[in-house]
């Protein structure tokens, strides 16, 4: 809800607590990374999204969100690679 209201610091605090309680929560890392993207804190976003992918290598949305961060940093090749991986994963059966 905080993310939807653009209260990113509050959302990040909640996701950080979720990660503290369950360090293997790929969704929490993805969502916190997405909020870092929203705050234009791309290095933090990339770190969280990379952790999300490490925890769940088939998490298409984490690849997509990391591509957004790479693109914002001007790292087009890395962004393109992550976008391609997200597309590949979206086509796989769940």
Tab-separated table of N, CA, C and O in Angstrom:
chain	number	residue	atom	x	y	z
A	1	UNK	N	0.837	-1.188	0.000
A	1	UNK	CA	0.000	0.000	0.000
A	1	UNK	C	0.878	1.247	0.000
A	1	UNK	O	0.578	2.192	-0.707
A	2	UNK	N	1.961	1.213	0.800
A	2	UNK	CA	2.849	2.384	0.807
A	2	UNK	C	3.417	2.655	-0.582
A	2	UNK	O	3.504	3.812	-1.004
A	3	UNK	N	3.786	1.611	-1.289
A	3	UNK	CA	4.330	1.796	-2.643
A	3	UNK	C	3.297	2.448	-3.551
A	3	UNK	O	3.621	3.367	-4.304
A	4	UNK	N	2.052	1.971	-3.463
A	4	UNK	CA	0.984	2.536	-4.291
A	4	UNK	C	0.750	4.008	-3.978
A	4	UNK	O	0.364	4.772	-4.854
A	5	UNK	N	0.990	4.389	-2.728
A	5	UNK	CA	0.809	5.785	-2.313
A	5	UNK	C	2.076	6.609	-2.519
A	5	UNK	O	2.136	7.759	-2.109
A	6	UNK	N	3.088	6.011	-3.136
A	6	UNK	CA	4.388	6.638	-3.383
A	6	UNK	C	5.089	7.045	-2.090
A	6	UNK	O	5.876	7.982	-2.062
A	7	UNK	N	4.835	6.295	-1.035
A	7	UNK	CA	5.527	6.486	0.243
A	7	UNK	C	6.631	5.430	0.313
A	7	UNK	O	6.573	4.476	1.092
A	8	UNK	N	7.630	5.636	-0.535
A	8	UNK	CA	8.637	4.612	-0.769
A	8	UNK	C	9.493	4.311	0.462
A	8	UNK	O	9.856	3.158	0.681
A	9	UNK	N	9.816	5.303	1.256
A	9	UNK	CA	10.638	5.048	2.439
A	9	UNK	C	9.909	4.130	3.419
A	9	UNK	O	10.522	3.239	4.019
A	10	UNK	N	8.616	4.333	3.577
A	10	UNK	CA	7.840	3.464	4.460
A	10	UNK	C	7.744	2.048	3.891
A	10	UNK	O	7.850	1.059	4.627
A	11	UNK	N	7.564	1.958	2.588
A	11	UNK	CA	7.509	0.645	1.939
A	11	UNK	C	8.846	-0.076	2.093
A	11	UNK	O	8.884	-1.261	2.435
A	12	UNK	N	9.937	0.637	1.867
A	12	UNK	CA	11.271	0.047	1.995
A	12	UNK	C	11.493	-0.450	3.417
A	12	UNK	O	12.037	-1.538	3.631
A	13	UNK	N	11.052	0.316	4.395
A	13	UNK	CA	11.189	-0.110	5.797
A	13	UNK	C	10.422	-1.409	6.046
A	13	UNK	O	10.932	-2.323	6.714
A	14	UNK	N	9.220	-1.506	5.503
A	14	UNK	CA	8.431	-2.728	5.683
A	14	UNK	C	9.074	-3.925	4.976
A	14	UNK	O	9.138	-5.025	5.533
A	15	UNK	N	9.553	-3.713	3.755
A	15	UNK	CA	10.207	-4.804	3.046
A	15	UNK	C	11.501	-5.205	3.746
A	15	UNK	O	11.845	-6.394	3.793
A	16	UNK	N	12.205	-4.243	4.307
A	16	UNK	CA	13.426	-4.555	5.055
A	16	UNK	C	13.106	-5.423	6.264
A	16	UNK	O	13.846	-6.369	6.572
A	17	UNK	N	12.018	-5.131	6.942
A	17	UNK	CA	11.602	-5.948	8.081
A	17	UNK	C	11.225	-7.354	7.618
A	17	UNK	O	11.588	-8.343	8.267
A	18	UNK	N	10.525	-7.455	6.506
A	18	UNK	CA	10.169	-8.771	5.965
A	18	UNK	C	11.427	-9.578	5.643
A	18	UNK	O	11.491	-10.778	5.927
A	19	UNK	N	12.432	-8.918	5.092
A	19	UNK	CA	13.695	-9.590	4.763
A	19	UNK	C	14.423	-10.010	6.036
A	19	UNK	O	15.003	-11.092	6.104
A	20	UNK	N	14.361	-9.166	7.046
A	20	UNK	CA	14.973	-9.506	8.335
A	20	UNK	C	14.324	-10.779	8.908
A	20	UNK	O	15.010	-11.660	9.423
A	21	UNK	N	13.013	-10.861	8.793
A	21	UNK	CA	12.288	-12.020	9.311
A	21	UNK	C	12.492	-13.269	8.452
A	21	UNK	O	12.475	-14.381	8.962
A	22	UNK	N	12.645	-13.068	7.135
A	22	UNK	CA	12.841	-14.190	6.221
A	22	UNK	C	13.829	-13.774	5.130
A	22	UNK	O	13.423	-13.249	4.094
A	23	UNK	N	15.121	-13.988	5.362
A	23	UNK	CA	16.145	-13.552	4.403
A	23	UNK	C	16.071	-14.248	3.039
A	23	UNK	O	16.786	-13.851	2.128
A	24	UNK	N	15.206	-15.225	2.891
A	24	UNK	CA	15.077	-15.924	1.610
A	24	UNK	C	13.782	-15.553	0.887
A	24	UNK	O	13.314	-16.283	0.020
A	25	UNK	N	13.251	-14.401	1.197
A	25	UNK	CA	11.971	-13.932	0.642
A	25	UNK	C	12.236	-13.145	-0.650
A	25	UNK	O	12.414	-11.928	-0.632
A	26	UNK	N	12.263	-13.857	-1.765
A	26	UNK	CA	12.591	-13.240	-3.056
A	26	UNK	C	11.650	-12.094	-3.407
A	26	UNK	O	12.077	-11.070	-3.949
A	27	UNK	N	10.368	-12.248	-3.098
A	27	UNK	CA	9.394	-11.199	-3.410
A	27	UNK	C	9.708	-9.912	-2.654
A	27	UNK	O	9.612	-8.816	-3.216
A	28	UNK	N	10.108	-10.020	-1.402
A	28	UNK	CA	10.429	-8.816	-0.619
A	28	UNK	C	11.632	-8.095	-1.212
A	28	UNK	O	11.636	-6.860	-1.299
A	29	UNK	N	12.646	-8.852	-1.632
A	29	UNK	CA	13.800	-8.207	-2.278
A	29	UNK	C	13.378	-7.538	-3.581
A	29	UNK	O	13.812	-6.424	-3.896
A	30	UNK	N	12.542	-8.213	-4.366
A	30	UNK	CA	12.068	-7.623	-5.614
A	30	UNK	C	11.312	-6.330	-5.350
A	30	UNK	O	11.560	-5.309	-5.999
A	31	UNK	N	10.395	-6.372	-4.409
A	31	UNK	CA	9.568	-5.191	-4.154
A	31	UNK	C	10.381	-4.039	-3.579
A	31	UNK	O	10.170	-2.881	-3.949
A	32	UNK	N	11.326	-4.353	-2.686
A	32	UNK	CA	12.182	-3.287	-2.155
A	32	UNK	C	13.046	-2.716	-3.273
A	32	UNK	O	13.203	-1.497	-3.388
A	33	UNK	N	13.560	-3.591	-4.129
A	33	UNK	CA	14.338	-3.118	-5.271
A	33	UNK	C	13.526	-2.227	-6.188
A	33	UNK	O	14.016	-1.206	-6.684
A	34	UNK	N	12.280	-2.585	-6.407
A	34	UNK	CA	11.411	-1.764	-7.242
A	34	UNK	C	11.184	-0.387	-6.613
A	34	UNK	O	11.164	0.633	-7.311
A	35	UNK	N	11.044	-0.354	-5.286
A	35	UNK	CA	10.881	0.948	-4.630
A	35	UNK	C	12.172	1.760	-4.685
A	35	UNK	O	12.131	2.983	-4.811
A	36	UNK	N	13.313	1.101	-4.608
A	36	UNK	CA	14.577	1.832	-4.817
A	36	UNK	C	14.624	2.390	-6.240
A	36	UNK	O	15.081	3.514	-6.465
A	37	UNK	N	14.140	1.628	-7.215
A	37	UNK	CA	14.037	2.163	-8.578
A	37	UNK	C	13.187	3.427	-8.588
A	37	UNK	O	13.545	4.428	-9.213
A	38	UNK	N	12.052	3.364	-7.906
A	38	UNK	CA	11.156	4.523	-7.865
A	38	UNK	C	11.829	5.747	-7.244
A	38	UNK	O	11.512	6.876	-7.605
A	39	UNK	N	12.753	5.513	-6.317
A	39	UNK	CA	13.488	6.609	-5.673
A	39	UNK	C	14.743	6.998	-6.460
A	39	UNK	O	15.486	7.877	-6.047
A	40	UNK	N	14.973	6.331	-7.573
A	40	UNK	CA	16.146	6.568	-8.411
A	40	UNK	C	17.451	6.201	-7.701
A	40	UNK	O	18.506	6.753	-7.986
A	41	UNK	N	17.369	5.243	-6.798
A	41	UNK	CA	18.546	4.705	-6.110
A	41	UNK	C	18.888	3.368	-6.778
A	41	UNK	O	18.638	2.291	-6.249
A	42	UNK	N	19.464	3.497	-7.972
A	42	UNK	CA	19.593	2.345	-8.855
A	42	UNK	C	20.593	1.296	-8.375
A	42	UNK	O	20.373	0.109	-8.594
A	43	UNK	N	21.664	1.705	-7.723
A	43	UNK	CA	22.621	0.714	-7.233
A	43	UNK	C	21.981	-0.162	-6.155
A	43	UNK	O	22.181	-1.377	-6.132
A	44	UNK	N	21.211	0.448	-5.273
A	44	UNK	CA	20.501	-0.331	-4.253
A	44	UNK	C	19.460	-1.228	-4.908
A	44	UNK	O	19.263	-2.373	-4.486
A	45	UNK	N	18.787	-0.704	-5.916
A	45	UNK	CA	17.788	-1.504	-6.635
A	45	UNK	C	18.445	-2.728	-7.262
A	45	UNK	O	17.949	-3.854	-7.114
A	46	UNK	N	19.550	-2.523	-7.931
A	46	UNK	CA	20.241	-3.626	-8.601
A	46	UNK	C	20.691	-4.671	-7.577
A	46	UNK	O	20.546	-5.876	-7.806
A	47	UNK	N	21.190	-4.226	-6.442
A	47	UNK	CA	21.623	-5.177	-5.405
A	47	UNK	C	20.456	-6.031	-4.926
A	47	UNK	O	20.571	-7.261	-4.819
A	48	UNK	N	19.331	-5.394	-4.640
A	48	UNK	CA	18.161	-6.148	-4.171
A	48	UNK	C	17.603	-7.064	-5.253
A	48	UNK	O	17.230	-8.211	-4.976
A	49	UNK	N	17.531	-6.584	-6.451
A	49	UNK	CA	16.965	-7.386	-7.535
A	49	UNK	C	17.878	-8.550	-7.879
A	49	UNK	O	17.393	-9.650	-8.184
A	50	UNK	N	19.171	-8.343	-7.783
A	50	UNK	CA	20.112	-9.437	-7.986
A	50	UNK	C	19.924	-10.501	-6.908
A	50	UNK	O	19.920	-11.703	-7.199
A	51	UNK	N	19.731	-10.080	-5.664
A	51	UNK	CA	19.490	-11.030	-4.573
A	51	UNK	C	18.188	-11.795	-4.824
A	51	UNK	O	18.115	-13.002	-4.619
A	52	UNK	N	17.155	-11.103	-5.285
A	52	UNK	CA	15.887	-11.752	-5.600
A	52	UNK	C	16.086	-12.836	-6.656
A	52	UNK	O	15.566	-13.948	-6.529
A	53	UNK	N	16.872	-12.539	-7.659
A	53	UNK	CA	17.151	-13.492	-8.743
A	53	UNK	C	17.990	-14.663	-8.224
A	53	UNK	O	17.759	-15.810	-8.618
A	54	UNK	N	18.934	-14.381	-7.332
A	54	UNK	CA	19.720	-15.468	-6.736
A	54	UNK	C	18.806	-16.433	-5.978
A	54	UNK	O	18.987	-17.650	-6.034
A	55	UNK	N	17.836	-15.891	-5.271
A	55	UNK	CA	16.911	-16.715	-4.493
A	55	UNK	C	15.910	-17.456	-5.372
A	55	UNK	O	15.483	-18.566	-5.039
A	56	UNK	N	15.521	-16.831	-6.474
A	56	UNK	CA	14.550	-17.445	-7.395
A	56	UNK	C	14.963	-17.126	-8.835
A	56	UNK	O	14.534	-16.120	-9.403
A	57	UNK	N	15.820	-17.957	-9.421
A	57	UNK	CA	16.342	-17.690	-10.760
A	57	UNK	C	15.279	-17.655	-11.865
A	57	UNK	O	15.572	-17.233	-12.981
A	58	UNK	N	14.065	-18.064	-11.561
A	58	UNK	CA	12.988	-18.051	-12.555
A	58	UNK	C	12.008	-16.906	-12.351
A	58	UNK	O	10.909	-16.920	-12.902
A	59	UNK	N	12.403	-15.913	-11.592
A	59	UNK	CA	11.526	-14.785	-11.246
A	59	UNK	C	11.625	-13.708	-12.333
A	59	UNK	O	12.456	-12.810	-12.277
A	60	UNK	N	10.761	-13.806	-13.329
A	60	UNK	CA	10.806	-12.925	-14.493
A	60	UNK	C	10.705	-11.445	-14.113
A	60	UNK	O	11.415	-10.604	-14.670
A	61	UNK	N	9.826	-11.121	-13.178
A	61	UNK	CA	9.631	-9.718	-12.813
A	61	UNK	C	10.896	-9.110	-12.216
A	61	UNK	O	11.192	-7.940	-12.454
A	62	UNK	N	11.661	-9.880	-11.472
A	62	UNK	CA	12.909	-9.362	-10.908
A	62	UNK	C	13.901	-9.020	-12.029
A	62	UNK	O	14.589	-8.000	-11.959
A	63	UNK	N	13.963	-9.858	-13.046
A	63	UNK	CA	14.825	-9.540	-14.201
A	63	UNK	C	14.353	-8.262	-14.884
A	63	UNK	O	15.151	-7.400	-15.245
A	64	UNK	N	13.051	-8.154	-15.076
A	64	UNK	CA	12.509	-6.958	-15.724
A	64	UNK	C	12.831	-5.702	-14.903
A	64	UNK	O	13.293	-4.695	-15.437
A	65	UNK	N	12.583	-5.769	-13.595
A	65	UNK	CA	12.840	-4.602	-12.747
A	65	UNK	C	14.322	-4.240	-12.719
A	65	UNK	O	14.682	-3.062	-12.683
A	66	UNK	N	15.182	-5.259	-12.742
A	66	UNK	CA	16.616	-4.964	-12.783
A	66	UNK	C	16.988	-4.327	-14.116
A	66	UNK	O	17.830	-3.431	-14.169
A	67	UNK	N	16.336	-4.752	-15.193
A	67	UNK	CA	16.571	-4.122	-16.499
A	67	UNK	C	16.234	-2.639	-16.450
A	67	UNK	O	16.947	-1.809	-17.024
A	68	UNK	N	15.159	-2.299	-15.758
A	68	UNK	CA	14.770	-0.887	-15.611
A	68	UNK	C	15.891	-0.102	-14.924
A	68	UNK	O	16.247	0.998	-15.351
A	69	UNK	N	16.465	-0.677	-13.870
A	69	UNK	CA	17.550	-0.007	-13.152
A	69	UNK	C	18.787	0.131	-14.028
A	69	UNK	O	19.408	1.202	-14.078
A	70	UNK	N	19.141	-0.947	-14.725
A	70	UNK	CA	20.307	-0.875	-15.612
A	70	UNK	C	20.093	0.179	-16.701
A	70	UNK	O	20.996	0.953	-17.012
A	71	UNK	N	18.915	0.205	-17.262
A	71	UNK	CA	18.603	1.189	-18.312
A	71	UNK	C	18.760	2.614	-17.779
A	71	UNK	O	19.339	3.476	-18.433
A	72	UNK	N	18.255	2.848	-16.582
A	72	UNK	CA	18.347	4.187	-15.985
A	72	UNK	C	19.795	4.593	-15.743
A	72	UNK	O	20.126	5.781	-15.794
A	73	UNK	N	20.663	3.617	-15.507
A	73	UNK	CA	22.084	3.896	-15.297
A	73	UNK	C	22.857	3.979	-16.608
A	73	UNK	O	24.056	4.219	-16.604
A	74	UNK	N	22.174	3.743	-17.726
A	74	UNK	CA	22.833	3.808	-19.021
A	74	UNK	C	23.562	2.523	-19.392
A	74	UNK	O	24.393	2.531	-20.298
A	75	UNK	N	23.254	1.430	-18.723
A	75	UNK	CA	23.895	0.148	-18.991
A	75	UNK	C	22.981	-0.684	-19.893
A	75	UNK	O	22.362	-1.657	-19.461
A	76	UNK	N	22.919	-0.261	-21.136
A	76	UNK	CA	21.972	-0.822	-22.094
A	76	UNK	C	22.166	-2.316	-22.336
A	76	UNK	O	21.187	-3.063	-22.403
A	77	UNK	N	23.401	-2.770	-22.452
A	77	UNK	CA	23.628	-4.196	-22.727
A	77	UNK	C	23.102	-5.074	-21.587
A	77	UNK	O	22.462	-6.100	-21.833
A	78	UNK	N	23.346	-4.663	-20.349
A	78	UNK	CA	22.840	-5.420	-19.209
A	78	UNK	C	21.316	-5.358	-19.153
A	78	UNK	O	20.663	-6.362	-18.849
A	79	UNK	N	20.771	-4.191	-19.464
A	79	UNK	CA	19.310	-4.045	-19.486
A	79	UNK	C	18.694	-4.953	-20.539
A	79	UNK	O	17.709	-5.654	-20.266
A	80	UNK	N	19.280	-4.962	-21.723
A	80	UNK	CA	18.756	-5.809	-22.799
A	80	UNK	C	18.828	-7.291	-22.426
A	80	UNK	O	17.897	-8.053	-22.699
A	81	UNK	N	19.920	-7.687	-21.801
A	81	UNK	CA	20.089	-9.087	-21.388
A	81	UNK	C	19.001	-9.485	-20.383
A	81	UNK	O	18.399	-10.556	-20.495
A	82	UNK	N	18.747	-8.612	-19.398
A	82	UNK	CA	17.716	-8.924	-18.400
A	82	UNK	C	16.322	-8.920	-19.008
A	82	UNK	O	15.482	-9.750	-18.658
A	83	UNK	N	16.055	-8.001	-19.921
A	83	UNK	CA	14.746	-7.990	-20.581
A	83	UNK	C	14.516	-9.276	-21.366
A	83	UNK	O	13.427	-9.844	-21.353
A	84	UNK	N	15.555	-9.724	-22.043
A	84	UNK	CA	15.451	-10.970	-22.816
A	84	UNK	C	15.184	-12.144	-21.881
A	84	UNK	O	14.337	-12.997	-22.170
A	85	UNK	N	15.884	-12.188	-20.762
A	85	UNK	CA	15.687	-13.287	-19.805
A	85	UNK	C	14.264	-13.245	-19.243
A	85	UNK	O	13.608	-14.286	-19.108
A	86	UNK	N	13.773	-12.057	-18.934
A	86	UNK	CA	12.401	-11.931	-18.431
A	86	UNK	C	11.402	-12.454	-19.463
A	86	UNK	O	10.463	-13.173	-19.111
A	87	UNK	N	11.612	-12.119	-20.725
A	87	UNK	CA	10.721	-12.602	-21.787
A	87	UNK	C	10.753	-14.116	-21.892
A	87	UNK	O	9.719	-14.759	-22.036
A	88	UNK	N	11.940	-14.687	-21.819
A	88	UNK	CA	12.080	-16.148	-21.896
A	88	UNK	C	11.329	-16.816	-20.756
A	88	UNK	O	10.618	-17.798	-20.950
A	89	UNK	N	11.484	-16.277	-19.562
A	89	UNK	CA	10.847	-16.869	-18.377
A	89	UNK	C	9.334	-16.721	-18.415
A	89	UNK	O	8.607	-17.619	-17.951
A	90	UNK	N	8.850	-15.617	-18.944
A	90	UNK	CA	7.390	-15.410	-19.020
A	90	UNK	C	6.741	-16.445	-19.919
A	90	UNK	O	5.584	-16.793	-19.714
A	91	UNK	N	7.489	-16.954	-20.874
A	91	UNK	CA	6.932	-17.940	-21.793
A	91	UNK	C	6.942	-19.362	-21.264
A	91	UNK	O	6.400	-20.265	-21.890
A	92	UNK	N	7.577	-19.571	-20.111
A	92	UNK	CA	7.656	-20.915	-19.532
A	92	UNK	C	6.396	-21.226	-18.730
A	92	UNK	O	5.806	-20.336	-18.123
A	93	UNK	N	6.024	-22.490	-18.715
A	93	UNK	CA	4.885	-22.862	-17.854
A	93	UNK	C	5.239	-22.659	-16.395
A	93	UNK	O	6.376	-22.847	-15.997
A	94	UNK	N	4.270	-22.281	-15.620
A	94	UNK	CA	4.490	-22.005	-14.186
A	94	UNK	C	4.447	-23.281	-13.396
A	94	UNK	O	3.806	-24.212	-13.662
